[in-house]
Amino acid sequence: MATTFPKLTSILLILISITLVTAKSDHFSKTLSPSSVKLRKQKLSHLHFYLHDKVSGQNATAVRVAQAAMTNQSPTFFGAVIMFDDALTMEPERNSKLVGRAQGMYGSASQTETGLAVVMNFAFMEGKYNGSTLSVMGRNAVFSTVREMPIIGGSGLFRFARGYVQAKTHTIDLKTGDAVVEYNVYVFHY
Ligand SMILES: *[C@@H]1O[C@H](CO)[C@@H](O)[C@H](O)[C@H]1NC(C)=O
Ligand SMILES: *[C@@H]1O[C@H](CO)[C@@H](O)[C@H](O)[C@H]1NC(C)=O
């Protein structure tokens, strides 16, 4: 009896503080049912397209916007930051159907291999996904056969998105650096 009393008191105190915290948070938050924001059943979708990273010529879609003093002496161009607005097409050919654009930045983040830190949004422009986006953030070791990067979110039909992308170089022009990269996207969303 002597030992259960303090226990009961602490349980009561915990309950009271939980009630107080809940009462306070009532002013700015509440629990919603997923159906009230039209979230029904979670689906897994697969998307497949090609990204055109054009770094050369007058119509380049990827441009270097910043670099470190030592970037050009670095074998990996460590410190270079590139901003891009790359076309996403159904087939590897640039003139095949446009499904969206990959917009974002990549920086050379490794001093020992070509390893990019990537932050980008896929802005889809085709079919039911027109206007929806997926956000990707990850590491891209561009000379590995398959690079995987996490999908960290999305908008529109991709709200609450999570998943991963796999990037595989389709063609690369080693002189100009222009590349066509095949993307396989696996994404859970509602
Ligand atoms: C750049 O784009 C313009 C307009 O689409 C086109 O006329 C021109 O031929 C392109 N230039 C190159 C070098 O691809
Ligand atoms: C995508 O949506 C935009 C804005 O609503 C519209 O102008 C465009 O025609 C649509 N594209 C396709 C391919 O449906």
Coordinates of N, CA and C and ligand atoms in Angstrom, one line a residue:
M1 N 0.8 -1.2 0.0 CA 0.0 0.0 0.0 C 0.9 1.3 0.0
A2 N 1.9 1.2 0.9 CA 2.8 2.4 1.0 C 3.5 2.6 -0.4
T3 N 3.8 1.5 -1.1 CA 4.5 1.7 -2.4 C 3.6 2.1 -3.6
T4 N 2.3 1.6 -3.5 CA 1.4 1.8 -4.6 C 0.9 3.3 -4.6
F5 N 0.9 3.9 -3.4 CA 0.3 5.2 -3.4 C 1.2 6.2 -4.2
P6 N 2.5 6.2 -4.0 CA 3.3 7.2 -4.8 C 3.2 6.9 -6.3
K7 N 3.1 5.6 -6.7 CA 2.9 5.2 -8.1 C 1.6 5.8 -8.7
L8 N 0.5 5.6 -7.9 CA -0.8 6.2 -8.3 C -0.7 7.7 -8.5
T9 N 0.0 8.3 -7.6 CA 0.2 9.8 -7.6 C 0.9 10.2 -8.9
S10 N 2.0 9.5 -9.2 CA 2.7 9.9 -10.4 C 1.9 9.6 -11.7
I11 N 1.2 8.5 -11.7 CA 0.3 8.2 -12.8 C -0.7 9.3 -13.0
L12 N -1.3 9.8 -11.9 CA -2.3 10.8 -11.9 C -1.7 12.1 -12.5
L13 N -0.4 12.4 -12.0 CA 0.3 13.6 -12.4 C 0.5 13.6 -13.9
I14 N 0.9 12.4 -14.4 CA 1.2 12.3 -15.8 C -0.1 12.5 -16.6
L15 N -1.2 11.9 -16.1 CA -2.5 12.0 -16.8 C -2.9 13.5 -16.9
I16 N -2.7 14.2 -15.7 CA -3.1 15.6 -15.7 C -2.3 16.4 -16.7
S17 N -0.9 16.1 -16.7 CA -0.1 16.9 -17.6 C -0.4 16.6 -19.1
I18 N -0.7 15.3 -19.4 CA -1.2 15.0 -20.8 C -2.4 15.8 -21.1
T19 N -3.4 15.8 -20.2 CA -4.6 16.5 -20.4 C -4.3 18.0 -20.7
L20 N -3.4 18.6 -19.9 CA -3.1 20.0 -20.0 C -2.5 20.3 -21.4
V21 N -1.5 19.4 -21.8 CA -0.9 19.6 -23.0 C -1.9 19.5 -24.2
T22 N -2.8 18.5 -24.1 CA -3.8 18.3 -25.1 C -4.7 19.5 -25.2
A23 N -5.1 20.0 -24.0 CA -6.0 21.1 -24.0 C -5.3 22.3 -24.7
K24 N -4.0 22.5 -24.4 CA -3.3 23.6 -25.0 C -3.3 23.5 -26.5
S25 N -2.9 22.3 -27.0 CA -2.7 22.1 -28.4 C -4.0 22.2 -29.2
D26 N -5.1 22.0 -28.5 CA -6.4 22.2 -29.2 C -6.5 23.4 -29.9
H27 N -5.8 24.5 -29.5 CA -6.0 25.8 -30.2 C -5.4 25.8 -31.6
F28 N -4.4 24.9 -31.8 CA -3.8 25.0 -33.2 C -3.7 23.7 -33.9
S29 N -4.2 22.6 -33.3 CA -4.2 21.3 -34.0 C -5.3 20.4 -33.6
K30 N -5.7 19.6 -34.5 CA -6.7 18.6 -34.2 C -6.5 17.3 -35.1
T31 N -7.1 16.2 -34.6 CA -6.9 15.0 -35.4 C -7.9 15.0 -36.5
L32 N -7.5 14.6 -37.7 CA -8.4 14.5 -38.9 C -8.5 13.1 -39.3
S33 N -9.6 12.7 -39.9 CA -9.7 11.4 -40.5 C -9.1 11.6 -41.9
P34 N -8.3 10.6 -42.4 CA -7.6 10.8 -43.7 C -8.6 11.0 -44.8
S35 N -9.8 10.5 -44.7 CA -10.8 10.7 -45.8 C -11.3 12.1 -45.9
S36 N -11.1 12.9 -44.8 CA -11.5 14.3 -44.9 C -10.6 15.2 -45.7
V37 N -9.4 14.7 -46.0 CA -8.6 15.3 -47.0 C -8.4 14.5 -48.2
K38 N -9.4 13.7 -48.5 CA -9.5 12.8 -49.7 C -8.3 11.8 -49.8
L39 N -7.8 11.3 -48.7 CA -6.7 10.3 -48.7 C -7.4 9.0 -48.6
R40 N -7.4 8.2 -49.6 CA -8.1 6.9 -49.6 C -7.1 5.8 -49.3
K41 N -6.8 5.0 -50.3 CA -5.9 3.9 -50.1 C -4.5 4.2 -50.7
Q42 N -3.5 3.8 -50.0 CA -2.2 4.0 -50.4 C -1.9 3.1 -51.6
K43 N -1.2 3.7 -52.7 CA -0.9 2.9 -53.9 C 0.7 3.0 -54.1
L44 N 1.1 2.0 -54.8 CA 2.5 2.0 -55.2 C 2.5 2.2 -56.8
S45 N 3.2 3.3 -57.2 CA 3.3 3.6 -58.7 C 4.7 3.4 -59.2
H46 N 4.8 3.0 -60.4 CA 6.1 3.0 -61.1 C 6.1 3.9 -62.2
L47 N 7.1 4.8 -62.3 CA 7.2 5.7 -63.4 C 8.5 5.5 -64.1
H48 N 8.5 5.7 -65.4 CA 9.7 5.4 -66.2 C 9.9 6.5 -67.2
F49 N 11.0 7.2 -67.2 CA 11.3 8.3 -68.2 C 12.8 8.5 -68.3
Y50 N 13.1 9.4 -69.2 CA 14.5 9.7 -69.4 C 14.8 11.2 -69.2
L51 N 15.9 11.5 -68.5 CA 16.2 12.9 -68.1 C 17.4 13.3 -69.0
H52 N 17.2 14.5 -69.6 CA 18.2 15.0 -70.5 C 19.0 16.1 -69.8
D53 N 20.2 15.8 -69.4 CA 21.1 16.8 -68.7 C 22.0 17.4 -69.7
K54 N 21.6 18.5 -70.2 CA 22.4 19.2 -71.3 C 23.2 20.3 -70.7
V55 N 24.5 20.1 -70.6 CA 25.4 21.0 -69.9 C 26.2 21.9 -70.9
S56 N 26.1 21.6 -72.2 CA 26.9 22.3 -73.2 C 26.0 23.0 -74.2
G57 N 26.6 23.9 -75.0 CA 25.9 24.6 -76.1 C 25.0 25.7 -75.6
Q58 N 24.4 26.4 -76.6 CA 23.6 27.6 -76.2 C 22.3 27.2 -75.6
N59 N 21.8 26.0 -75.8 CA 20.5 25.6 -75.2 C 20.7 24.7 -74.0
A60 N 21.8 24.9 -73.3 CA 22.1 24.1 -72.1 C 21.0 24.2 -71.1
T61 N 20.6 23.1 -70.4 CA 19.6 23.2 -69.4 C 20.2 23.0 -68.0
A62 N 21.5 22.8 -68.0 CA 22.2 22.7 -66.7 C 23.4 23.7 -66.7
V63 N 23.4 24.6 -65.7 CA 24.4 25.6 -65.8 C 25.1 25.7 -64.4
R64 N 26.5 25.9 -64.5 CA 27.2 26.1 -63.2 C 27.0 27.5 -62.7
V65 N 26.5 27.5 -61.4 CA 26.1 28.8 -60.8 C 27.1 29.2 -59.7
A66 N 27.9 28.3 -59.2 CA 28.9 28.6 -58.2 C 30.0 27.5 -58.2
Q67 N 31.1 27.9 -57.6 CA 32.2 27.0 -57.5 C 33.2 27.5 -56.5
A68 N 34.1 26.7 -56.0 CA 35.2 27.1 -55.0 C 36.4 27.5 -55.8
A69 N 37.3 28.2 -55.2 CA 38.5 28.6 -55.9 C 39.3 27.4 -56.4
M70 N 39.2 26.3 -55.7 CA 40.0 25.1 -56.1 C 39.2 24.1 -57.0
T71 N 38.0 24.5 -57.3 CA 37.2 23.5 -58.1 C 37.8 23.0 -59.3
N72 N 38.4 23.9 -60.1 CA 38.9 23.5 -61.4 C 40.2 22.6 -61.3
Q73 N 40.9 22.7 -60.1 CA 42.1 21.9 -59.8 C 41.6 20.5 -59.3
S74 N 40.4 20.4 -58.9 CA 40.0 19.1 -58.2 C 39.6 18.1 -59.3
P75 N 40.1 16.9 -59.1 CA 39.7 15.8 -60.1 C 38.2 15.6 -60.2
T76 N 37.5 15.9 -59.1 CA 36.1 15.6 -59.0 C 35.2 16.9 -59.2
F77 N 35.9 18.0 -59.5 CA 35.3 19.4 -59.5 C 34.5 19.7 -58.2
F78 N 35.2 19.2 -57.1 CA 34.6 19.5 -55.8 C 34.3 20.9 -55.6
G79 N 33.1 21.2 -55.2 CA 32.6 22.6 -54.9 C 31.8 23.2 -56.0
A80 N 31.7 22.6 -57.2 CA 30.9 23.1 -58.2 C 29.4 22.9 -57.9
V81 N 28.6 23.9 -58.2 CA 27.1 23.8 -58.0 C 26.4 24.1 -59.3
I82 N 25.6 23.2 -59.7 CA 24.9 23.3 -61.0 C 23.4 23.4 -60.8
M83 N 22.8 24.3 -61.4 CA 21.3 24.5 -61.4 C 20.8 24.0 -62.7
F84 N 19.7 23.2 -62.6 CA 19.2 22.6 -63.9 C 17.7 22.6 -64.0
D85 N 17.3 22.6 -65.3 CA 15.9 22.5 -65.7 C 15.8 21.6 -66.8
D86 N 16.0 20.3 -66.5 CA 16.2 19.2 -67.5 C 14.9 18.6 -68.0
A87 N 14.8 18.4 -69.3 CA 13.6 17.8 -69.8 C 13.5 16.3 -69.4
L88 N 12.2 15.8 -69.2 CA 12.0 14.4 -68.9 C 11.1 13.9 -70.0
T89 N 11.6 12.9 -70.7 CA 10.8 12.4 -71.9 C 10.5 10.9 -71.8
M90 N 9.5 10.5 -72.5 CA 9.1 9.1 -72.5 C 10.2 8.1 -73.0
E91 N 10.8 8.5 -74.1 CA 11.8 7.7 -74.7 C 13.2 8.4 -74.6
P92 N 14.3 7.7 -75.0 CA 15.6 8.3 -74.8 C 15.8 9.5 -75.8
E93 N 15.0 9.5 -76.9 CA 15.2 10.6 -77.8 C 14.7 11.9 -77.3
R94 N 15.5 13.0 -77.5 CA 15.1 14.3 -76.9 C 13.7 14.8 -77.5
N95 N 13.4 14.4 -78.7 CA 12.2 14.9 -79.3 C 11.0 13.9 -79.1
S96 N 11.2 12.9 -78.2 CA 10.0 12.1 -77.8 C 9.2 12.9 -76.8
K97 N 8.0 12.3 -76.5 CA 7.0 13.0 -75.7 C 7.6 13.5 -74.4
L98 N 7.3 14.8 -74.1 CA 7.8 15.4 -72.8 C 6.8 15.1 -71.7
V99 N 7.3 14.5 -70.6 CA 6.4 14.2 -69.5 C 6.5 15.1 -68.3
G100 N 7.6 15.9 -68.4 CA 7.8 16.8 -67.3 C 9.2 17.4 -67.3
R101 N 9.6 18.1 -66.2 CA 11.0 18.6 -66.1 C 11.5 18.3 -64.7
A102 N 12.8 18.1 -64.7 CA 13.5 17.9 -63.4 C 14.2 19.2 -63.1
Q103 N 13.8 19.9 -62.0 CA 14.3 21.2 -61.7 C 15.0 21.1 -60.3
G104 N 16.2 21.6 -60.3 CA 16.9 21.6 -59.0 C 18.4 21.9 -59.1
M105 N 19.1 21.4 -58.1 CA 20.5 21.7 -58.0 C 21.3 20.4 -57.7
Y106 N 22.5 20.3 -58.3 CA 23.4 19.3 -57.8 C 24.8 19.9 -57.6
G107 N 25.4 19.5 -56.6 CA 26.8 20.0 -56.3 C 27.7 18.8 -56.2
S108 N 29.0 19.1 -56.6 CA 30.0 18.1 -56.5 C 30.4 18.0 -55.0
A109 N 30.1 17.0 -54.3 CA 30.2 16.9 -52.9 C 31.3 15.9 -52.4
S110 N 32.0 15.3 -53.3 CA 33.0 14.3 -52.9 C 34.3 14.7 -53.5
Q111 N 35.4 14.6 -52.7 CA 36.7 15.0 -53.1 C 37.5 13.8 -53.8
T112 N 36.9 12.6 -53.6 CA 37.6 11.4 -54.1 C 36.9 10.7 -55.3
E113 N 35.6 10.9 -55.5 CA 35.0 10.3 -56.7 C 33.9 11.3 -57.1
T114 N 33.3 11.0 -58.3 CA 32.3 11.9 -58.8 C 31.0 11.6 -58.0
G115 N 30.8 12.3 -56.9 CA 29.6 12.0 -56.1 C 28.8 13.3 -55.9
L116 N 27.6 13.4 -56.5 CA 26.9 14.6 -56.4 C 25.9 14.6 -55.2
A117 N 25.7 15.7 -54.6 CA 24.6 15.9 -53.7 C 23.4 16.5 -54.5
V118 N 22.3 15.8 -54.6 CA 21.2 16.3 -55.5 C 20.0 16.7 -54.7
V119 N 19.4 17.8 -55.1 CA 18.1 18.2 -54.6 C 17.3 18.6 -55.8
M120 N 16.2 17.9 -56.0 CA 15.4 18.2 -57.3 C 14.0 17.9 -57.1
N121 N 13.2 18.6 -57.9 CA 11.7 18.3 -58.0 C 11.5 17.8 -59.4
F122 N 10.7 16.8 -59.5 CA 10.1 16.4 -60.8 C 8.8 17.1 -61.0
A123 N 8.7 18.0 -62.0 CA 7.4 18.7 -62.2 C 6.8 18.0 -63.4
F124 N 5.7 17.2 -63.1 CA 5.1 16.4 -64.2 C 4.1 17.3 -65.0
M125 N 4.0 17.0 -66.3 CA 3.2 17.9 -67.2 C 2.4 17.0 -68.1
E126 N 2.2 15.8 -67.8 CA 1.5 14.9 -68.8 C 0.5 14.0 -68.0
G127 N -0.6 13.8 -68.7 CA -1.7 12.9 -68.2 C -2.2 13.4 -66.8
K128 N -2.6 12.4 -66.0 CA -3.2 12.7 -64.7 C -2.2 13.3 -63.7
Y129 N -0.9 13.2 -64.0 CA 0.1 13.7 -63.0 C 0.5 15.2 -63.4
N130 N -0.1 15.7 -64.5 CA 0.2 17.1 -64.9 C -0.1 18.0 -63.6
G131 N 0.9 18.8 -63.2 CA 0.8 19.7 -62.1 C 1.2 19.1 -60.8
S132 N 1.5 17.8 -60.7 CA 1.9 17.2 -59.5 C 3.5 17.1 -59.5
T133 N 4.0 17.1 -58.3 CA 5.5 17.0 -58.2 C 6.0 16.0 -57.3
L134 N 7.2 15.5 -57.5 CA 7.9 14.6 -56.6 C 9.2 15.3 -56.2
S135 N 9.6 15.2 -54.9 CA 10.8 15.8 -54.4 C 11.8 14.7 -54.1
V136 N 13.0 14.9 -54.7 CA 14.1 13.9 -54.5 C 15.3 14.5 -53.9
M137 N 15.9 13.9 -52.9 CA 17.1 14.4 -52.3 C 18.0 13.2 -52.0
G138 N 19.2 13.2 -52.6 CA 20.1 12.1 -52.3 C 21.5 12.2 -52.9
R139 N 22.2 11.1 -52.9 CA 23.6 11.1 -53.4 C 23.6 10.4 -54.8
N140 N 24.3 11.0 -55.7 CA 24.4 10.4 -57.1 C 25.8 10.3 -57.4
A141 N 26.3 9.0 -57.3 CA 27.7 8.7 -57.7 C 27.6 8.4 -59.2
V142 N 27.8 9.4 -60.1 CA 27.4 9.3 -61.5 C 28.0 8.2 -62.3
F143 N 29.2 7.7 -61.9 CA 29.8 6.6 -62.6 C 29.5 5.2 -62.1
S144 N 28.6 5.1 -61.1 CA 28.1 3.8 -60.7 C 26.9 3.5 -61.7
T145 N 26.8 2.1 -61.9 CA 25.8 1.7 -62.9 C 24.4 2.2 -62.5
V146 N 24.0 1.9 -61.3 CA 22.6 2.3 -60.9 C 22.8 3.1 -59.6
R147 N 22.2 4.3 -59.6 CA 22.2 5.2 -58.4 C 20.9 5.3 -57.8
E148 N 20.8 5.1 -56.5 CA 19.5 5.2 -55.9 C 19.4 6.5 -55.0
M149 N 18.3 7.1 -55.2 CA 18.0 8.3 -54.3 C 16.6 8.3 -53.7
P150 N 16.5 8.8 -52.5 CA 15.2 8.8 -51.9 C 14.2 9.8 -52.4
I151 N 13.0 9.5 -52.4 CA 11.9 10.4 -52.7 C 11.4 10.9 -51.3
I152 N 11.5 12.2 -51.1 CA 11.2 12.7 -49.7 C 9.8 13.3 -49.6
G153 N 9.1 13.4 -50.7 CA 7.8 14.0 -50.6 C 7.2 14.3 -51.9
G154 N 6.1 14.9 -52.0 CA 5.4 15.3 -53.2 C 4.2 16.2 -53.0
S155 N 3.7 16.6 -54.2 CA 2.5 17.4 -54.1 C 1.4 16.9 -55.1
G156 N 0.2 17.5 -55.0 CA -0.9 17.1 -55.9 C -1.2 15.6 -55.7
L157 N -1.2 14.8 -56.8 CA -1.5 13.4 -56.7 C -0.4 12.6 -55.9
F158 N 0.7 13.3 -55.6 CA 1.8 12.7 -54.9 C 1.9 13.2 -53.5
R159 N 0.9 13.7 -52.9 CA 0.9 14.1 -51.5 C 1.3 12.9 -50.6
F160 N 2.1 13.1 -49.6 CA 2.5 12.1 -48.7 C 3.4 11.1 -49.4
A161 N 4.0 11.4 -50.5 CA 4.9 10.5 -51.3 C 6.1 10.1 -50.5
R162 N 6.5 8.8 -50.7 CA 7.8 8.4 -50.2 C 8.2 7.2 -51.1
G163 N 9.4 7.0 -51.3 CA 9.9 5.9 -52.2 C 11.3 6.2 -52.6
Y164 N 11.7 5.7 -53.8 CA 13.0 5.9 -54.3 C 13.1 5.9 -55.8
V165 N 14.1 6.5 -56.3 CA 14.4 6.5 -57.7 C 15.7 5.7 -58.0
Q166 N 15.7 5.1 -59.2 CA 16.9 4.5 -59.6 C 17.3 5.2 -60.9
A167 N 18.5 5.7 -61.0 CA 19.0 6.4 -62.2 C 20.1 5.6 -62.8
K168 N 20.0 5.5 -64.1 CA 21.0 4.7 -64.9 C 21.4 5.5 -66.1
T169 N 22.7 5.7 -66.3 CA 23.1 6.5 -67.5 C 22.7 5.7 -68.8
H170 N 22.0 6.4 -69.6 CA 21.7 5.8 -70.9 C 22.8 6.1 -71.9
T171 N 23.1 7.4 -72.1 CA 24.2 7.7 -72.9 C 24.9 8.9 -72.3
I172 N 26.2 9.0 -72.5 CA 26.9 10.2 -72.0 C 28.0 10.6 -73.1
D173 N 28.0 11.9 -73.3 CA 29.1 12.4 -74.2 C 30.2 12.9 -73.4
L174 N 31.3 12.1 -73.3 CA 32.4 12.5 -72.3 C 33.1 13.8 -72.7
K175 N 32.9 14.2 -74.0 CA 33.6 15.5 -74.4 C 32.8 16.6 -73.8
T176 N 31.4 16.6 -74.0 CA 30.6 17.8 -73.6 C 30.1 17.6 -72.2
G177 N 29.9 16.3 -71.7 CA 29.3 16.1 -70.5 C 27.8 15.9 -70.6
D178 N 27.2 16.1 -71.8 CA 25.8 15.9 -72.0 C 25.4 14.5 -71.7
A179 N 24.3 14.3 -71.0 CA 23.9 12.9 -70.6 C 22.4 12.7 -70.7
V180 N 22.1 11.5 -71.1 CA 20.7 11.0 -71.0 C 20.6 10.0 -69.9
V181 N 19.8 10.1 -69.0 CA 19.7 9.2 -67.8 C 18.3 8.6 -67.7
E182 N 18.3 7.3 -67.6 CA 17.1 6.6 -67.5 C 16.6 6.6 -66.0
Y183 N 15.4 6.9 -65.7 CA 14.9 6.9 -64.4 C 13.8 5.9 -64.2
N184 N 13.9 5.1 -63.2 CA 12.8 4.2 -62.7 C 12.4 4.7 -61.3
V185 N 11.1 5.1 -61.2 CA 10.7 5.7 -59.9 C 9.7 4.7 -59.3
Y186 N 9.9 4.5 -58.0 CA 8.9 3.6 -57.2 C 8.4 4.5 -56.1
V187 N 7.1 4.7 -56.1 CA 6.6 5.7 -55.1 C 5.3 5.3 -54.5
F188 N 5.3 5.3 -53.2 CA 4.0 5.1 -52.4 C 3.3 6.5 -52.3
H189 N 2.1 6.5 -52.6 CA 1.3 7.8 -52.5 C -0.2 7.4 -52.4
Y190 N -1.0 8.4 -52.3 CA -2.5 8.2 -52.1 C -3.2 8.4 -53.4
Ligands
LIG1 C1 18.5 26.0 -79.5 O1 17.1 26.1 -79.5 C2 16.6 26.9 -80.6 C3 15.1 27.0 -80.4 O2 14.5 25.8 -80.1 C4 16.9 26.2 -81.9 O3 16.5 26.9 -83.0 C5 18.5 26.0 -82.0 O4 18.8 25.2 -83.2 C6 19.0 25.3 -80.8 N1 20.5 25.3 -80.8 C7 21.2 24.3 -80.6 C8 22.7 24.5 -80.7 O5 20.7 23.1 -80.4
LIG2 C1 -1.1 20.7 -68.0 O1 -1.7 21.7 -67.2 C2 -1.6 23.0 -67.6 C3 -2.1 23.9 -66.6 O2 -3.4 23.5 -66.2 C4 -2.2 23.1 -69.0 O3 -2.0 24.4 -69.5 C5 -1.6 22.1 -69.9 O4 -2.2 22.1 -71.2 C6 -1.7 20.7 -69.4 N1 -0.9 19.8 -70.2 C7 -1.3 18.6 -70.6 C8 -0.4 17.9 -71.5 O5 -2.4 18.2 -70.4

